[in-house]
């Protein structure tokens, strides 16, 4: 963890990670109150990945996301209210209630949306990268996916294509060790997903995904490479989801010591500790931020809960664009 | 008779066939000891039969089906689970071009005794990528059989037939059916493919319904009974082969037909059944054929939106009233 | 008017739209300067527009379509070629779950102006993996449009409409149509989606036919004319949207209908059209609906076998005679 | 090229390669006479791959094949007559005329068939390997595919699965530098497909695919590893197709010097030269073999040409197995 960034940037990262964590805790709570339809996949514990990567992007860069997408949205700058409203199925949500937790998008900030088909976002990210190339905009695309997704055919096809065409795409593998109840070692014979970069002749790096600055640095290197038209990078971020896979999952397949070890390496705690230790921030400052974020999230919940549901007939809209 | 759930009926079928025939094995994502399948159909089977015969796979749908094909043509009887029916799209080549055609292309040299189990259906607010009903795609693939059980009894009997057969079977389940209870005998039985069941006898109108829609049709029929309308409900149980005779026979009796199917209307299951009636039973018809199906939209997430697109009792009753 | 081939008409449409709009680009396997597409539709375009806009891809069908989706939602207008229609199965998730649903799932935030061109059809002895007609799968996917041009004129006009539109279009071509010639004006024109064309007027029976079958139906009609039968031929030109009105209007006039479609019969294109007629035109019908389609088999290789399964003039004539 | 094999084996390899070459030349000729329906993809120039690999297999081992499959069939021991008859669409062919050139199979010798969908054979090979494991037969599976196919998602999914499960599968990439008109370097950013083995934690070897003994040796090592239940191997064989991709292709996209260079490295000429040079065989012996093979092929052609076509109604058979 190198801390040679301006204080402002560090604190911003801290705040973003906190937003995600508090947001997810609320979603979890609302779920218990039966206010969240369907299912949820929480990002708690993995905040450093989304925030580290998105901090290296500019607003008009793109990202693509997954079933575990709340954190990606927030890190890219999505409005907390509309994100929460979407998760609750409200008309004020980003997708007017059509998408829900697994399909949030905010095209106005380059968040090209979450797909619930594991691995399906990779070729779409390649297309966005190709589009940036053809339109000569200099934009880059960060594509998030899990280590489980890295066994989908689309992983292979997409990275190969992006590499052959030297497209500005950053493939960010969130290796949280499990795909549902399936531990990585049971379904692949390698430890580092980053090694798969060899297949495409591109750089592959493994970083501590619970260290936001490590992620940030790797992402910056990849973004620069992309903007220099040198092609994609595969970044593997080793991290851990603190909750079960989805709402119903008690995650009993994970050894207790493993969970506890990762909780101790909580990315938010770690950054907080560093900020204090290096006297970049004071306890009071950070508490102030925590209070602010907490109240922002309360506002988002209030907004979402009070918003109305879409009218049933709206189900028939948006199938085709009319013009 | 004892009652068990559709889920348990499926599990019993798997278990009994695995006990009976050592060439039967299961593969799929998280079907094993750590999860037991996303819908718990295979719960406990890994503990009983071991991880080799109840095999967790990577998230690689094409390879899951392709692997099943390779095993099937070399002497095994794989039962592959695709976690959600929507994801069969990822394995469409292996299902439609390989599994379904491998016997034919090679002039009958091989058999491909393979079962692909997958849940379809909306109603649990998991949006466009986890809620579709895509049976019609597979009906349109010669070489596949397509089973669509609506009750625990049918689920068990059809799954056993599927596993024992010599052909690839696309076996459709429905998320909302898993917890439904029904009578299932302790004794061994199987249900032949291509035999519809009249789930309710009636005289005034035929309703052909499949999967979860059978239950909605039954409840609609009960309501209409109070109004003096006698509704016959025919459940094809397999879409391929389709028991055209039973459908035509019922229409011949009632002169009216409503086809109820959860999938999107255009080019869906109900289209084929309507077409069969238009070809083979036109002379018996006293009213136009009616289709009750999902409108042509993806499945939305939010509950009021989702409920709006799923065919319900009201829509079934309305359609029936339009034809009588 | 000048006559050009279906192939050249398609190429003209691509070229004109590329000249008109710099956001249009092409991608696909071997569509570029070294081959010009397996059926030469894109021949010469790479030379004119460069390798960036006429882009050869790896053999990665999922990524081809996914890449097109990503480009389409970020301001480009990709036209993707899948070398053979059978291979769309490899990209089914990207086509049906991503391209078709991306606008809807995201509540209308984006458009996906993407064209997927691919050749269907049997008749050139290339067996089960290169000869299918799978339009029906895509008709069953809300969010997609499906175009099925049967003539050079329609091919050019529909392709231009497809490229200029704001929605994903599944654009079906047919191997045997590529060399067929027809009148195509030099002047600019487009053909709206959802408007059938009466390819031949008649009074005694309606034949709804698509793609290559339009030509077989026309030749059957000519033969029957000699026997005093007047056959009307309706070509829907797009399957989604489907011009139900035109079909019903024709049936209203003739009282009889034969649907001719090259795909396998069960749950195919002809099923949907038959169902529409059974729902909306039953009262006008003087005879059962007839479907002429491929039997439910994969396409075999050997010429006598293949010819046996492709619907021909004889089968069309037989069906027409059965209903009049 | 090491020649420490018994003469018998070497001569057998020579004969097999010759069978394939002469067979393909005849198919080409028959094509010109309009006796071959549809299209053809000739294996001429790549014989060392199929023969080298199949020589390392025993009869009950399996192979899976591709659109360019005649050579695989013959190398595995298929009957020349029935192979030729299938290509001509005759009832006496392996698939009774239903399959044709792109779909030949002979289950009686473990030839599990050719698929015309590029890359589709890989997962099927994995399944055969799994089946061998579950049935405890000790069989291994060799899976042939092109370098173009190595960009299909199935390549990735299949090898990963085979590696995770340590299945007895040998993935044989026939790198003939082109996929139709597309040169490898234009669609992938690596030179050796064998490097992709890294992604799966398995051995990956590149061999001279025009040296039948080099192929044979690599295959033997892989077969032994497979039989020891240590998992799959990826073998890349660098080779070249001497003709165009398919019947209609003049292959103008290939530089003349490149073609000539490869023709000089013709695998059959090379083995022949070695056999003579090392006095393992005499010119006379080899000429005798050549005559024999030539007449076998003539017999096959005669058989195929004289065989009848299937009856049209047979098109409706074999869709479903009846029992
Ligand atoms: C193609 C596909 N297969 C299966 C599923 C069901 N599923 C949803 S999330 C998931 C696990 C994904 O694991 P990973 O990619 O590691 O992401 P994580 O959940 O760990 O963030 C699975 C199997 C799916 N949605 N899509
Ligand atoms: C999935 C798929 N995409 C495209 C094609 C069309 N096609 C047939 S062979 C071929 C090239 C294959 O190249 P490679 O794998 O290198 O094998 P080679 O022909 O060189 O032996 C292509 C693109 C196909 N049959 N299947
Ligand atoms: Mg994971
Ligand atoms: Mg090649």
Tab-separated table of N, CA, C and O in Angstrom, chain C residues 190-241:
chain	number	residue	atom	x	y	z
C	190	UNK	N	-35.912	2.083	-49.383
C	190	UNK	CA	-35.888	1.173	-48.234
C	190	UNK	C	-37.246	0.496	-48.171
C	190	UNK	O	-38.207	0.964	-48.781
C	191	UNK	N	-37.324	-0.592	-47.457
C	191	UNK	CA	-38.598	-1.315	-47.307
C	191	UNK	C	-38.931	-1.356	-45.819
C	191	UNK	O	-38.106	-1.798	-45.018
C	192	UNK	N	-40.095	-0.901	-45.457
C	192	UNK	CA	-40.444	-0.903	-44.037
C	192	UNK	C	-40.617	-2.317	-43.503
C	192	UNK	O	-41.006	-3.221	-44.243
C	193	UNK	N	-40.302	-2.497	-42.230
C	193	UNK	CA	-40.519	-3.797	-41.586
C	193	UNK	C	-42.015	-3.967	-41.286
C	193	UNK	O	-42.719	-3.000	-41.005
C	194	UNK	N	-42.467	-5.202	-41.368
C	194	UNK	CA	-43.858	-5.478	-40.982
C	194	UNK	C	-44.855	-5.299	-42.107
C	194	UNK	O	-46.056	-5.279	-41.872
C	195	UNK	N	-44.342	-5.152	-43.319
C	195	UNK	CA	-45.240	-5.032	-44.479
C	195	UNK	C	-45.006	-6.206	-45.412
C	195	UNK	O	-43.989	-6.301	-46.073
C	196	UNK	N	-45.981	-7.093	-45.455
C	196	UNK	CA	-45.890	-8.223	-46.371
C	196	UNK	C	-46.041	-7.726	-47.798
C	196	UNK	O	-46.501	-6.613	-48.035
C	197	UNK	N	-45.620	-8.546	-48.736
C	197	UNK	CA	-45.889	-8.216	-50.135
C	197	UNK	C	-46.629	-9.391	-50.783
C	197	UNK	O	-46.246	-10.550	-50.584
C	198	UNK	N	-47.649	-9.049	-51.506
C	198	UNK	CA	-48.327	-10.084	-52.283
C	198	UNK	C	-47.473	-10.302	-53.523
C	198	UNK	O	-47.411	-9.446	-54.403
C	199	UNK	N	-46.810	-11.429	-53.576
C	199	UNK	CA	-45.872	-11.652	-54.673
C	199	UNK	C	-46.619	-12.116	-55.919
C	199	UNK	O	-46.080	-12.068	-57.020
C	200	UNK	N	-47.833	-12.524	-55.720
C	200	UNK	CA	-48.672	-12.912	-56.845
C	200	UNK	C	-50.107	-12.857	-56.360
C	200	UNK	O	-50.423	-13.356	-55.277
C	201	UNK	N	-50.963	-12.258	-57.136
C	201	UNK	CA	-52.363	-12.186	-56.727
C	201	UNK	C	-53.106	-13.420	-57.193
C	201	UNK	O	-52.786	-14.007	-58.227
C	202	UNK	N	-54.081	-13.817	-56.401
C	202	UNK	CA	-54.859	-15.001	-56.750
C	202	UNK	C	-56.141	-15.022	-55.966
C	202	UNK	O	-56.317	-14.238	-55.024
C	203	UNK	N	-57.036	-15.918	-56.329
C	203	UNK	CA	-58.370	-15.893	-55.742
C	203	UNK	C	-58.732	-17.159	-54.995
C	203	UNK	O	-59.590	-17.142	-54.111
C	204	UNK	N	-58.089	-18.271	-55.325
C	204	UNK	CA	-58.586	-19.551	-54.818
C	204	UNK	C	-57.927	-20.014	-53.522
C	204	UNK	O	-58.544	-20.724	-52.738
C	205	UNK	N	-56.681	-19.670	-53.366
C	205	UNK	CA	-55.977	-20.156	-52.184
C	205	UNK	C	-54.820	-19.214	-51.878
C	205	UNK	O	-54.191	-18.660	-52.788
C	206	UNK	N	-54.594	-19.030	-50.592
C	206	UNK	CA	-53.466	-18.211	-50.155
C	206	UNK	C	-52.290	-19.110	-49.838
C	206	UNK	O	-52.446	-20.099	-49.123
C	207	UNK	N	-51.134	-18.765	-50.376
C	207	UNK	CA	-49.911	-19.432	-49.943
C	207	UNK	C	-49.045	-18.375	-49.256
C	207	UNK	O	-48.686	-17.369	-49.869
C	208	UNK	N	-48.745	-18.605	-47.988
C	208	UNK	CA	-47.774	-17.733	-47.323
C	208	UNK	C	-46.447	-18.461	-47.396
C	208	UNK	O	-46.336	-19.607	-46.937
C	209	UNK	N	-45.475	-17.832	-48.005
C	209	UNK	CA	-44.175	-18.482	-48.171
C	209	UNK	C	-43.077	-17.486	-47.846
C	209	UNK	O	-43.280	-16.270	-47.954
C	210	UNK	N	-41.922	-18.028	-47.456
C	210	UNK	CA	-40.803	-17.142	-47.124
C	210	UNK	C	-39.531	-17.590	-47.840
C	210	UNK	O	-39.371	-18.752	-48.201
C	211	UNK	N	-38.636	-16.659	-48.029
C	211	UNK	CA	-37.283	-16.912	-48.523
C	211	UNK	C	-37.294	-17.729	-49.820
C	211	UNK	O	-38.025	-17.425	-50.733
C	212	UNK	N	-36.491	-18.779	-49.853
C	212	UNK	CA	-36.385	-19.522	-51.113
C	212	UNK	C	-37.713	-20.167	-51.485
C	212	UNK	O	-37.988	-20.425	-52.667
C	213	UNK	N	-38.547	-20.437	-50.487
C	213	UNK	CA	-39.826	-21.088	-50.753
C	213	UNK	C	-40.783	-20.201	-51.550
C	213	UNK	O	-41.704	-20.697	-52.194
C	214	UNK	N	-40.562	-18.897	-51.521
C	214	UNK	CA	-41.388	-18.007	-52.336
C	214	UNK	C	-41.245	-18.396	-53.802
C	214	UNK	O	-42.228	-18.471	-54.544
C	215	UNK	N	-40.018	-18.705	-54.204
C	215	UNK	CA	-39.780	-19.041	-55.607
C	215	UNK	C	-40.403	-20.381	-55.968
C	215	UNK	O	-40.949	-20.553	-57.046
C	216	UNK	N	-40.311	-21.319	-55.050
C	216	UNK	CA	-40.938	-22.610	-55.331
C	216	UNK	C	-42.451	-22.459	-55.372
C	216	UNK	O	-43.133	-23.101	-56.170
C	217	UNK	N	-42.973	-21.612	-54.512
C	217	UNK	CA	-44.419	-21.393	-54.500
C	217	UNK	C	-44.859	-20.719	-55.800
C	217	UNK	O	-45.893	-21.070	-56.388
C	218	UNK	N	-44.039	-19.781	-56.267
C	218	UNK	CA	-44.379	-19.109	-57.525
C	218	UNK	C	-44.395	-20.100	-58.675
C	218	UNK	O	-45.283	-20.069	-59.538
C	219	UNK	N	-43.433	-20.990	-58.664
C	219	UNK	CA	-43.391	-21.949	-59.763
C	219	UNK	C	-44.553	-22.933	-59.632
C	219	UNK	O	-45.173	-23.316	-60.633
C	220	UNK	N	-44.904	-23.306	-58.419
C	220	UNK	CA	-46.072	-24.172	-58.234
C	220	UNK	C	-47.335	-23.459	-58.713
C	220	UNK	O	-48.196	-24.049	-59.381
C	221	UNK	N	-47.424	-22.172	-58.412
C	221	UNK	CA	-48.618	-21.407	-58.791
C	221	UNK	C	-48.769	-21.361	-60.309
C	221	UNK	O	-49.874	-21.470	-60.849
C	222	UNK	N	-47.631	-21.196	-60.972
C	222	UNK	CA	-47.671	-21.175	-62.446
C	222	UNK	C	-48.207	-22.481	-62.995
C	222	UNK	O	-49.014	-22.517	-63.911
C	223	UNK	N	-47.730	-23.564	-62.443
C	223	UNK	CA	-48.201	-24.869	-62.898
C	223	UNK	C	-49.693	-25.034	-62.651
C	223	UNK	O	-50.431	-25.552	-63.477
C	224	UNK	N	-50.138	-24.565	-61.483
C	224	UNK	CA	-51.543	-24.740	-61.136
C	224	UNK	C	-52.449	-23.826	-61.961
C	224	UNK	O	-53.623	-24.120	-62.180
C	225	UNK	N	-51.872	-22.714	-62.394
C	225	UNK	CA	-52.645	-21.800	-63.233
C	225	UNK	C	-53.153	-22.537	-64.470
C	225	UNK	O	-54.295	-22.375	-64.898
C	226	UNK	N	-52.274	-23.382	-64.988
C	226	UNK	CA	-52.663	-24.161	-66.169
C	226	UNK	C	-53.866	-25.056	-65.878
C	226	UNK	O	-54.635	-25.396	-66.753
C	227	UNK	N	-53.963	-25.444	-64.606
C	227	UNK	CA	-55.102	-26.285	-64.248
C	227	UNK	C	-56.287	-25.429	-63.787
C	227	UNK	O	-57.261	-25.939	-63.234
C	228	UNK	N	-56.152	-24.124	-63.948
C	228	UNK	CA	-57.284	-23.255	-63.638
C	228	UNK	C	-57.364	-22.821	-62.190
C	228	UNK	O	-58.360	-22.253	-61.757
C	229	UNK	N	-56.286	-23.075	-61.426
C	229	UNK	CA	-56.304	-22.669	-60.018
C	229	UNK	C	-55.557	-21.347	-59.854
C	229	UNK	O	-54.449	-21.193	-60.357
C	230	UNK	N	-56.159	-20.448	-59.129
C	230	UNK	CA	-55.549	-19.128	-58.955
C	230	UNK	C	-54.983	-19.009	-57.542
C	230	UNK	O	-55.708	-18.966	-56.561
C	231	UNK	N	-53.662	-18.961	-57.477
C	231	UNK	CA	-52.967	-18.991	-56.192
C	231	UNK	C	-52.438	-17.607	-55.832
C	231	UNK	O	-51.758	-16.972	-56.637
C	232	UNK	N	-52.736	-17.151	-54.638
C	232	UNK	CA	-52.171	-15.886	-54.156
C	232	UNK	C	-50.968	-16.196	-53.264
C	232	UNK	O	-51.038	-17.077	-52.403
C	233	UNK	N	-49.902	-15.479	-53.505
C	233	UNK	CA	-48.694	-15.741	-52.710
C	233	UNK	C	-48.323	-14.513	-51.892
C	233	UNK	O	-48.047	-13.443	-52.441
C	234	UNK	N	-48.336	-14.716	-50.576
C	234	UNK	CA	-48.009	-13.624	-49.661
C	234	UNK	C	-46.642	-13.898	-49.056
C	234	UNK	O	-46.403	-14.967	-48.500
C	235	UNK	N	-45.770	-12.928	-49.182
C	235	UNK	CA	-44.419	-13.036	-48.624
C	235	UNK	C	-44.327	-12.042	-47.470
C	235	UNK	O	-44.327	-10.833	-47.688
C	236	UNK	N	-44.229	-12.517	-46.235
C	236	UNK	CA	-44.245	-11.588	-45.096
C	236	UNK	C	-43.049	-10.625	-45.073
C	236	UNK	O	-43.120	-9.567	-44.494
C	237	UNK	N	-41.944	-11.039	-45.639
C	237	UNK	CA	-40.709	-10.235	-45.717
C	237	UNK	C	-40.036	-9.976	-44.380
C	237	UNK	O	-38.806	-9.958	-44.295
C	238	UNK	N	-40.827	-9.749	-43.337
C	238	UNK	CA	-40.245	-9.804	-41.987
C	238	UNK	C	-41.147	-10.718	-41.162
C	238	UNK	O	-42.373	-10.686	-41.302
C	239	UNK	N	-40.517	-11.523	-40.329
C	239	UNK	CA	-41.310	-12.411	-39.447
C	239	UNK	C	-41.640	-11.688	-38.150
C	239	UNK	O	-42.658	-11.946	-37.527
C	240	UNK	N	-40.743	-10.813	-37.730
C	240	UNK	CA	-41.018	-9.908	-36.621
C	240	UNK	C	-40.605	-8.530	-37.101
C	240	UNK	O	-39.424	-8.346	-37.444
C	241	UNK	N	-41.519	-7.569	-37.162
C	241	UNK	CA	-42.953	-7.730	-36.966
C	241	UNK	C	-43.567	-8.535	-38.113
C	241	UNK	O	-43.094	-8.454	-39.257
